[in-house]
């Protein structure tokens, strides 16, 4: 699918360029060359996917002309590429194109001219005018007979156009087929040298199958970021069936260690296993589940993404079994853009299972999951090690380590406590309504066969100077609600008002912090990022100070060297410096250690006391209950329980009052 999409985009770009330059015939040759490479390396259905996609884009570009060009490029290129794949010679290539391309080209040409009679008449008139000019020249030099014979022949051919056009296309097909074969063959040889033989799911950097085990590290020392103490020395050996849990607070180098095990950035690491090939991303090799699962999504549908790059692809029964194993049963046809952060993490785990990874590296793979999901994935990782897979998982939560695993602690030993959040008395003053949702409903992919309701009749009021927790399990609709409140997507039902006026799009005074802070950081350094977000460089230092980030130490730091918690604080600093009245934080606790979670609670209390309205979206059932003014629980896209401050999420919900603006 990736190759099909890439080829479709390339062919469409050449069609558009050819029409812009008035050289469509010239560019059609190179369009067919691109398709021939795809056809030589992939199955016919992949070429069909590419052709359909290009034709749809062609309709958007300009109607039947681009569509016809797209179809013919895929027929000619697909047939010639199939001949290359089957190692047919020149005669075989010509024969296949005369059997496939010539009938298709003739049928399309004759069919279009039969339907569009005005265009046919225009072309014939152009042919007559051109010949009349030639006949006039012939008459002036005494060749009136030749001119008359030519005129009669032209009229005969026009009368039998439905026969003449197919016959005239035979030499055209032969010439194009030979040119595409010559050029496509040269490109194909270069592609095969770069990507390996057709059918490999990934480039082969070693000899034979991946051979990642055992992994041996000797006296390794590494530095997670500038200004951070060096870690190590570390001696480590990982064998088949071993389960290693790397535990430590944010910023101590857990991710650096896992990336080194995948051979992604090995500075400071000395491997004692020679040139062993980890086979990253290949079947039977090493699978890496990153902290940001959204960055690993490559296909629009769950069933497509979970098998991405696996050749031959697994059967439907195996896909269904693995998705059920990770808690995604029945989601084969879900649009990946509608998945929650926790569901995306489960999808990444499912992909690694289908790859039959020998080594599984899980970097905070449970950070986005609710308690039930964390337990499920932890048990799954333990079962994988029992089956012989070497599992290395990183976490800042000691309670997330799987049973029976070997624990490697980096940095200070984490305290075995239940994440005590500073109790900040809820605000006593009930300010004016700022952001109000009126009976909001939303359906993803509305009107399509994949339509999925996400929210049902949600009504709530966010008041000035209050902090509200929006809780619920993965997939309950929390993120969808946050995006609607931020004006990033419009609800399919109901409405949202901000400061009394209709919210019809993003507003500068409504700030949202995404689940993955790195995705909304657009500048290379901390100072530049906050300044760009706020639009006021004079506010940068004050905002960083407020977030506990020393401007002298952090101002010139590259954002990619920050820990996840530090990146979240940089995003918050930009929103505060911008003067936002409302802060919507989507899963801000994900990946934070105990110290980071406590610091976040204190920062939010300070911001609330300054009059900001804060809504925190989280799947954590206990965090913030002593500090929030209200807790709202979502389940199945519905509000099922507004809770009193400090109440447990498991307690019976109080009766909503009209002034709270919450209706289950």
XYZ file of C-alpha atoms in Angstrom:
664
model
C 0.000 0.000 0.000
C 2.862 2.376 0.755
C 4.431 1.730 -2.651
C 1.031 2.143 -4.326
C 0.407 5.466 -2.611
C 3.904 6.743 -3.429
C 3.615 5.755 -7.087
C 0.145 7.293 -7.366
C 1.435 10.578 -5.969
C 4.430 10.540 -8.335
C 2.314 9.781 -11.414
C -0.219 12.446 -10.473
C 2.575 15.002 -10.060
C 3.899 14.178 -13.545
C 0.405 14.424 -15.049
C -0.085 17.844 -13.477
C 3.368 19.005 -14.611
C 2.794 17.748 -18.144
C -0.513 19.582 -18.435
C 1.044 22.732 -17.027
C 3.907 22.639 -19.547
C 1.792 21.381 -22.440
C 3.897 18.217 -22.717
C 1.502 15.515 -21.609
C 2.643 12.946 -24.207
C 6.279 13.334 -23.156
C 5.515 12.952 -19.459
C 3.256 9.949 -20.084
C 6.361 7.948 -20.943
C 7.896 8.611 -17.527
C 4.584 7.987 -15.806
C 4.568 4.514 -17.334
C 8.204 3.984 -16.272
C 7.323 4.703 -12.639
C 4.416 2.257 -12.790
C 6.583 -0.404 -14.457
C 8.973 -0.384 -11.490
C 6.035 -0.837 -9.119
C 4.628 -3.680 -11.233
C 8.004 -5.416 -11.399
C 8.306 -5.468 -7.593
C 4.727 -5.836 -6.413
C 1.550 -7.726 -7.208
C -0.973 -6.657 -9.828
C -3.456 -5.548 -7.175
C -0.923 -3.016 -5.876
C -0.718 -1.528 -9.379
C -4.523 -1.459 -9.439
C -4.581 0.434 -6.117
C -2.133 2.964 -7.535
C -4.131 3.360 -10.744
C -7.400 3.889 -8.900
C -5.831 6.468 -6.585
C -4.260 8.364 -9.479
C -7.542 8.338 -11.408
C -9.380 9.824 -8.433
C -6.758 12.557 -8.185
C -7.068 13.068 -11.939
C -10.782 13.772 -11.592
C -9.924 16.499 -9.105
C -7.316 17.908 -11.483
C -9.400 18.252 -14.596
C -11.800 15.554 -15.667
C -11.446 12.837 -18.304
C -8.117 13.965 -19.752
C -6.004 13.350 -16.637
C -8.033 10.231 -15.783
C -7.403 8.723 -19.215
C -3.720 9.567 -18.959
C -3.512 7.951 -15.520
C -5.266 4.776 -16.656
C -3.117 4.369 -19.766
C 0.097 4.958 -17.815
C -0.876 2.181 -15.406
C -1.947 -0.215 -18.160
C 1.233 0.307 -20.195
C 3.548 0.479 -17.185
C 1.810 -2.373 -15.384
C 2.020 -4.684 -18.389
C 5.656 -3.851 -19.121
C 6.566 -4.205 -15.433
C 4.889 -7.611 -15.339
C 7.018 -8.616 -18.325
C 10.142 -7.473 -16.472
C 9.092 -9.421 -13.378
C 8.619 -12.554 -15.494
C 11.958 -11.919 -17.255
C 10.374 -11.699 -20.702
C 12.549 -10.519 -23.566
C 11.810 -7.839 -26.144
C 9.428 -10.056 -28.093
C 7.631 -11.127 -24.923
C 7.255 -7.523 -23.792
C 5.820 -6.476 -27.159
C 3.501 -9.481 -27.199
C 2.127 -8.791 -23.712
C 1.500 -5.143 -24.559
C -0.230 -6.008 -27.838
C -2.407 -8.437 -25.880
C -3.223 -6.065 -23.009
C -2.223 -2.444 -23.629
C -3.303 -2.161 -27.274
C -6.906 -3.385 -26.722
C -7.238 -1.193 -23.631
C -5.890 1.883 -25.418
C -8.098 1.246 -28.466
C -11.201 0.670 -26.368
C -10.656 3.855 -24.373
C -9.892 5.983 -27.446
C -12.793 4.710 -29.539
C -15.169 4.777 -26.585
C -14.396 8.375 -25.687
C -14.688 9.572 -29.288
C -17.971 7.699 -29.670
C -19.430 9.353 -26.584
C -18.025 12.856 -27.021
C -19.143 13.584 -30.567
C -18.316 17.287 -30.454
C -14.702 16.550 -29.542
C -14.557 13.957 -32.335
C -15.848 16.490 -34.850
C -13.338 19.064 -33.621
C -10.422 16.649 -34.051
C -11.570 15.671 -37.539
C -11.942 19.332 -38.535
C -8.412 19.977 -37.282
C -7.156 17.067 -39.399
C -8.961 18.444 -42.457
C -7.540 21.942 -41.912
C -4.009 20.588 -41.557
C -4.344 18.511 -44.744
C -5.885 21.417 -46.642
C -2.736 23.387 -45.908
C -0.571 20.548 -47.186
C -2.825 20.070 -50.251
C -2.540 23.779 -51.057
C 1.241 23.511 -51.107
C 1.081 20.373 -53.278
C -1.220 22.173 -55.752
C 1.205 25.069 -56.117
C 3.998 22.747 -57.167
C 1.891 20.874 -59.696
C 0.864 17.863 -57.608
C -2.888 18.398 -57.752
C -3.472 14.673 -58.243
C -1.605 13.763 -55.060
C -3.487 16.454 -53.162
C -6.841 15.111 -54.362
C -5.867 11.505 -53.560
C -4.788 12.553 -50.102
C -8.073 14.334 -49.520
C -10.028 11.243 -50.557
C -7.904 9.017 -48.288
C -8.389 11.347 -45.335
C -12.157 11.335 -45.772
C -12.124 7.527 -46.001
C -10.113 7.252 -42.789
C -12.414 9.718 -41.040
C -15.384 7.682 -42.154
C -13.754 4.519 -40.755
C -12.200 6.233 -37.732
C -13.245 3.436 -35.369
C -11.051 1.053 -37.411
C -8.205 3.381 -38.306
C -7.488 4.648 -34.771
C -6.893 1.168 -33.266
C -4.647 0.213 -36.198
C -2.659 3.442 -35.889
C -2.054 2.745 -32.203
C -0.214 -0.535 -32.821
C 3.164 1.092 -33.653
C 2.626 3.609 -30.843
C 2.169 0.790 -28.321
C 5.255 -1.042 -29.586
C 7.500 2.026 -29.402
C 6.254 3.009 -25.945
C 6.608 -0.549 -24.647
C 10.236 -0.727 -25.766
C 11.069 2.665 -24.281
C 9.391 1.823 -20.967
C 11.162 -1.542 -20.883
C 14.540 0.088 -21.440
C 14.128 2.950 -18.959
C 12.153 0.950 -16.393
C 14.736 -1.820 -16.399
C 17.516 0.635 -15.593
C 15.532 2.198 -12.747
C 14.540 -1.233 -11.438
C 18.152 -2.375 -11.163
C 18.997 0.682 -9.076
C 15.961 0.172 -6.844
C 16.796 -3.491 -6.286
C 20.349 -2.591 -5.294
C 19.067 -0.024 -2.779
C 16.056 -1.851 -1.328
C 16.915 -5.472 -1.873
C 15.003 -7.995 -3.960
C 11.302 -7.477 -4.486
C 9.209 -8.917 -1.673
C 11.569 -8.086 1.191
C 9.659 -6.121 3.860
C 12.701 -4.044 4.650
C 16.233 -3.430 3.387
C 18.647 -6.201 4.174
C 21.716 -4.826 5.862
C 23.160 -8.166 6.760
C 23.587 -11.580 5.223
C 20.583 -13.886 5.382
C 17.882 -13.681 8.028
C 18.091 -11.281 10.992
C 20.182 -12.604 13.857
C 19.739 -10.195 16.781
C 20.505 -12.542 19.689
C 22.361 -12.669 21.936
C 22.929 -8.958 22.600
C 26.031 -8.133 24.610
C 26.991 -4.661 25.848
C 30.339 -4.107 27.545
C 31.177 -1.199 29.891
C 28.764 1.169 28.171
C 28.601 4.816 29.205
C 26.145 7.241 27.647
C 24.744 10.692 28.179
C 21.009 11.202 27.545
C 21.456 14.936 26.862
C 23.831 17.852 27.325
C 24.070 18.905 30.930
C 22.900 15.498 32.158
C 25.310 13.220 34.068
C 26.829 10.303 32.227
C 25.218 6.925 32.863
C 27.062 3.644 33.310
C 29.253 1.745 33.121
C 26.832 -1.003 32.108
C 27.481 -4.629 31.242
C 24.478 -6.393 29.769
C 23.655 -9.641 28.006
C 20.206 -10.406 26.601
C 19.285 -13.898 25.442
C 16.186 -15.615 24.061
C 13.223 -15.663 26.432
C 14.646 -13.013 28.746
C 12.415 -10.227 30.063
C 14.298 -7.121 31.145
C 12.470 -4.165 32.705
C 14.479 -0.926 32.566
C 13.171 1.278 35.378
C 14.053 4.872 36.179
C 12.773 8.443 36.281
C 12.500 10.712 33.246
C 15.726 11.791 31.619
C 18.089 9.047 32.846
C 18.596 7.434 29.444
C 16.066 4.590 29.221
C 15.146 5.535 25.652
C 18.816 5.961 24.709
C 19.515 2.428 25.921
C 16.646 0.910 23.936
C 17.628 2.821 20.806
C 21.165 1.532 21.183
C 19.849 -2.035 21.426
C 18.061 -1.401 18.114
C 21.331 0.072 16.732
C 19.746 3.510 16.451
C 22.426 5.816 17.828
C 25.100 3.730 19.492
C 27.525 6.449 20.623
C 29.064 5.371 23.928
C 27.989 1.747 23.521
C 30.440 -1.056 22.846
C 28.753 -4.223 21.639
C 30.385 -7.553 22.289
C 28.339 -9.397 19.668
C 30.370 -8.476 16.602
C 28.411 -7.365 13.561
C 25.188 -9.127 14.534
C 22.250 -7.842 12.473
C 19.344 -6.632 14.661
C 16.960 -6.759 11.688
C 15.030 -3.727 12.898
C 11.481 -3.825 11.531
C 11.980 -7.101 9.672
C 10.108 -10.318 10.240
C 11.975 -12.352 12.847
C 14.210 -9.416 13.768
C 13.908 -6.567 16.265
C 10.699 -4.616 16.846
C 10.775 -1.197 18.532
C 7.628 0.306 20.045
C 8.335 4.003 20.589
C 6.921 6.445 23.112
C 4.888 8.151 20.392
C 2.812 5.420 18.733
C 1.167 7.932 16.387
C 4.536 8.351 14.651
C 4.515 4.644 13.758
C 1.127 4.666 12.006
C 1.490 4.356 8.232
C -1.907 3.236 6.918
C -5.442 4.650 7.073
C -7.074 1.456 8.420
C -6.162 -0.708 11.399
C -6.142 -3.911 9.325
C -3.747 -2.284 6.836
C -1.414 -0.726 9.384
C -0.998 -3.848 11.485
C 0.468 -5.757 8.509
C 2.453 -2.858 7.047
C 5.699 -4.075 5.502
C 5.029 -7.770 6.174
C 5.330 -9.916 3.037
C 3.521 -12.093 2.406
C 0.813 -10.450 4.529
C -0.798 -12.548 7.274
C -4.278 -13.953 6.732
C -7.424 -12.336 8.070
C -7.823 -14.961 10.797
C -4.351 -14.256 12.168
C -4.937 -10.497 12.049
C -8.208 -10.894 13.949
C -6.548 -13.127 16.554
C -3.671 -10.720 17.221
C -5.916 -7.651 17.395
C -8.111 -9.468 19.899
C -5.033 -10.434 21.902
C -4.066 -6.779 22.389
C -7.600 -5.549 23.074
C -8.520 -4.225 19.610
C -11.090 -6.835 18.691
C -13.573 -5.742 16.051
C -11.489 -2.709 15.022
C -10.107 -4.028 11.734
C -11.920 -1.351 9.698
C -11.349 1.554 12.094
C -9.683 4.652 10.705
C -6.317 4.925 12.467
C -6.771 8.697 12.790
C -9.703 8.069 15.146
C -7.772 5.839 17.566
C -6.930 7.087 21.034
C -3.340 7.161 22.269
C -3.860 3.933 24.183
C -5.383 2.213 21.166
C -2.427 3.331 19.034
C -0.043 1.733 21.539
C -1.997 -1.509 21.344
C -1.802 -1.321 17.540
C 1.993 -0.963 17.706
C 2.192 -4.043 19.940
C -0.010 -5.990 17.501
C 2.273 -5.077 14.591
C 5.318 -6.396 16.466
C 3.468 -9.642 17.244
C 2.672 -10.232 13.582
C 6.335 -9.669 12.724
C 7.241 -12.538 15.066
C 9.994 -10.393 16.529
C 12.937 -12.172 18.136
C 13.660 -9.056 20.206
C 10.888 -6.695 21.311
C 11.923 -3.273 22.616
C 8.990 -1.516 24.304
C 9.755 2.094 25.250
C 7.080 3.192 27.743
C 4.631 0.967 25.861
C 2.004 1.277 28.612
C 2.240 5.046 29.163
C -0.962 5.818 27.247
C -2.995 2.922 28.639
C -5.582 2.889 31.370
C -4.949 0.563 34.358
C -6.754 -2.355 32.733
C -4.821 -1.893 29.508
C -1.480 -1.609 31.336
C -2.119 -4.902 33.098
C -3.173 -6.556 29.837
C -0.100 -5.426 27.884
C 2.254 -6.241 30.781
C 0.858 -9.780 30.912
C 1.185 -10.033 27.135
C 4.861 -9.021 27.258
C 5.457 -11.636 29.953
C 3.769 -14.301 27.821
C 5.964 -13.339 24.852
C 9.111 -13.912 26.893
C 7.718 -17.308 27.919
C 7.435 -18.137 24.200
C 11.118 -17.319 23.645
C 10.996 -13.649 22.606
C 13.573 -11.439 24.297
C 11.591 -8.517 25.753
C 13.129 -5.258 26.960
C 10.627 -2.735 28.298
C 11.276 0.675 29.814
C 9.030 2.312 32.368
C 9.143 4.911 35.125
C 6.496 3.029 37.107
C 7.893 0.096 39.122
C 4.386 -1.355 39.396
C 4.273 -1.773 35.604
C 7.160 -4.234 35.508
C 5.926 -7.637 34.438
C 6.017 -10.520 36.854
C 9.217 -12.523 36.791
C 11.192 -9.936 34.823
C 14.746 -8.896 35.559
C 14.801 -5.270 36.709
C 17.543 -2.861 35.645
C 17.314 0.422 37.552
C 18.831 3.552 36.020
C 19.337 6.706 38.074
C 17.926 7.124 41.569
C 15.879 4.194 42.806
C 12.200 5.160 42.465
C 10.260 5.301 45.679
C 7.572 2.634 45.937
C 4.720 5.041 46.570
C 1.347 5.627 44.978
C 2.119 8.929 43.240
C 0.918 11.285 45.980
C -0.406 14.434 44.345
C -0.132 17.647 46.352
C -3.570 18.429 47.710
C -4.459 21.924 46.605
C -7.829 23.108 47.917
C -10.271 23.493 45.037
C -11.239 27.001 44.089
C -14.124 28.284 46.196
C -15.115 31.018 43.781
C -17.272 29.892 40.885
C -16.450 32.173 37.996
C -18.431 32.972 34.912
C -18.851 30.311 32.209
C -16.028 30.510 29.666
C -16.277 27.427 27.469
C -19.617 25.629 27.130
C -20.546 22.465 25.218
C -24.232 22.259 24.312
C -25.443 18.697 23.632
C -22.325 17.888 21.590
C -22.212 14.696 19.533
C -19.593 13.587 17.056
C -19.207 10.765 14.554
C -15.863 9.994 12.947
C -16.044 9.433 9.171
C -19.682 10.506 9.174
C -21.521 9.423 6.049
C -18.972 6.744 5.157
C -19.145 2.963 5.604
C -16.664 3.376 8.466
C -18.717 5.907 10.427
C -18.162 5.500 14.179
C -19.931 7.515 16.877
C -17.464 8.986 19.390
C -19.585 11.359 21.519
C -23.269 11.329 22.406
C -25.053 14.390 23.780
C -22.212 15.779 25.910
C -23.023 19.029 27.726
C -20.686 20.750 30.153
C -19.578 24.151 31.394
C -15.973 25.163 32.082
C -15.877 28.204 34.356
C -13.248 30.825 34.908
C -10.602 29.835 37.455
C -11.556 26.174 37.858
C -9.782 22.923 37.078
C -11.856 20.043 35.761
C -10.638 16.485 35.296
C -12.071 14.593 32.318
C -11.478 10.923 33.015
C -12.258 7.669 31.301
C -10.695 4.579 29.815
C -8.969 4.413 26.431
C -11.400 5.060 23.581
C -14.050 6.712 25.758
C -14.022 9.924 23.688
C -11.829 12.133 25.888
C -9.464 13.300 23.149
C -12.317 13.896 20.692
C -14.029 16.098 23.291
C -10.807 18.047 23.925
C -10.296 18.697 20.207
C -13.885 19.877 19.827
C -13.543 22.223 22.819
C -10.341 23.597 21.254
C -12.129 24.258 17.965
C -9.863 21.883 16.047
C -12.757 19.775 14.805
C -16.420 20.682 14.448
C -18.967 18.437 16.129
C -21.443 16.648 13.913
C -24.161 17.566 16.416
C -24.629 20.301 19.009
C -22.448 23.370 19.411
C -19.706 24.941 21.530
C -19.589 28.552 22.729
C -16.587 30.506 23.992
C -17.173 33.650 26.036
C -20.773 33.623 24.842
C -20.099 33.406 21.099
C -20.192 30.437 18.755
C -16.894 28.558 18.497
C -16.375 27.937 14.789
C -12.638 27.253 14.798
C -9.428 27.560 16.850
C -9.104 30.626 19.075
C -5.860 32.147 20.330
C -7.216 32.218 23.888
C -7.947 28.480 23.903
C -4.759 26.477 24.177
C -4.460 22.724 23.815
C -1.480 20.545 24.692
C -1.454 17.346 22.659
C -0.801 13.874 24.006
C 2.622 13.964 22.376
C 4.176 17.403 22.982
C 6.889 16.971 20.361
C 4.246 16.987 17.620
C 3.360 20.629 18.291
C 6.884 21.957 18.772
C 7.937 23.707 15.572
C 11.206 25.439 16.522
C 14.624 23.917 17.275
C 15.313 25.532 20.660
C 13.271 26.081 23.800
C 13.423 29.877 23.648
C 12.485 29.973 19.962
C 9.585 27.573 20.557
C 8.053 29.587 23.397
C 8.564 32.853 21.514
C 6.904 31.456 18.387
C 3.960 30.119 20.370
C 3.439 33.310 22.360
C 4.324 35.861 19.688
C 6.027 37.953 22.372
C 9.720 37.390 23.134
C 9.480 39.551 26.260
C 7.242 36.942 27.902
C 9.543 33.966 27.293
C 11.706 34.107 30.431
C 8.759 34.715 32.754
C 6.834 31.814 31.236
C 9.810 29.457 31.522
C 10.351 30.499 35.150
C 6.703 29.819 35.901
C 7.065 26.306 34.467
C 10.161 25.604 36.562
C 12.535 25.815 33.595
C 15.536 28.054 34.260
C 15.849 30.300 31.154
C 19.635 30.397 31.476
C 19.847 26.606 31.480
C 17.001 25.666 29.156
C 16.633 28.663 26.827
C 19.148 27.473 24.242
C 18.535 23.735 24.687
C 17.423 21.828 21.617
C 13.863 20.610 22.115
C 14.874 17.118 20.978
C 17.233 16.804 23.964
C 14.447 17.407 26.494
C 12.659 14.695 28.393
C 8.952 14.176 27.774
C 8.050 16.067 30.945
C 10.272 19.001 30.013
C 8.732 19.149 26.539
C 5.259 19.331 28.103
C 6.341 22.241 30.272
C 7.778 24.061 27.245
C 4.438 23.686 25.438
C 2.610 24.970 28.524
C 5.016 27.907 28.771
C 4.162 28.905 25.205
C 0.418 28.696 25.863
C 0.678 30.707 29.082
C 2.863 33.355 27.430
C 0.270 33.614 24.665
C -2.301 34.704 27.225
C -4.651 31.730 26.919
C -7.754 31.867 29.099
C -8.433 28.143 28.709
C -5.910 25.291 28.823
C -6.933 21.855 27.542
C -4.343 19.211 28.417
C -4.708 15.878 26.631
C -3.121 13.051 28.664
C -0.389 15.269 30.168
C 0.629 12.499 32.600
C 1.699 10.034 29.918
C 5.345 9.131 30.369
C 5.835 11.292 33.478
C 7.530 9.846 36.537
C 6.263 10.493 40.067
C 8.235 13.709 40.456
C 6.990 14.991 37.102
C 3.364 14.215 37.955
C 3.647 16.047 41.275
C 5.294 19.031 39.592
C 2.524 19.163 36.982
C -0.122 19.254 39.728
C 1.613 22.180 41.441
C 1.992 24.092 38.154
C -1.669 23.653 37.274
C -2.698 24.845 40.743
C -0.655 28.013 40.222
C -2.234 28.612 36.811
C -5.731 28.031 38.162
C -5.128 30.518 40.962
C -4.207 33.040 38.269
C -7.712 32.679 36.870
C -7.080 30.252 34.019
C -9.682 27.634 33.177
C -8.081 24.197 32.984
C -9.409 20.872 31.730
C -7.146 17.855 32.183
C -7.919 14.766 30.103
C -6.525 11.612 31.708
C -7.185 7.901 32.043
C -5.533 7.818 35.483
C -8.328 7.048 37.971
C -6.745 8.781 40.986
C -4.487 11.629 39.874
C -5.631 15.119 40.798
C -8.758 14.186 42.752
C -7.670 16.291 45.722
C -6.849 19.337 43.616
C -9.611 19.517 41.010
C -12.843 21.433 41.379
C -14.787 18.782 39.494
C -14.280 15.404 37.872
C -16.216 14.298 34.816
C -16.133 10.682 33.720
C -16.663 9.589 30.125
C -17.593 6.093 29.026
C -18.664 5.131 25.540
C -18.764 8.791 24.494
C -21.215 9.767 27.244
C -20.819 11.569 30.547
C -21.599 8.925 33.148
C -20.589 10.676 36.326
C -19.732 14.171 37.509
C -18.008 13.694 40.854
C -17.580 15.897 43.862
C -14.034 17.171 44.542
C -11.930 14.444 46.079
C -14.412 11.681 45.328
C -13.170 8.440 43.904
C -14.050 7.642 40.326
C -15.597 4.467 41.656
C -18.050 6.288 43.882
C -21.601 6.908 42.834
C -21.903 10.072 40.798
C -23.633 12.990 42.387
C -26.796 14.381 40.873
C -25.895 16.968 38.246
C -27.308 20.409 38.796
C -28.270 22.873 36.089
C -25.568 25.271 37.250
C -22.899 22.630 36.656
C -24.064 22.345 33.083
C -23.453 18.603 33.042
C -26.089 16.205 31.812
C -25.460 12.474 31.684
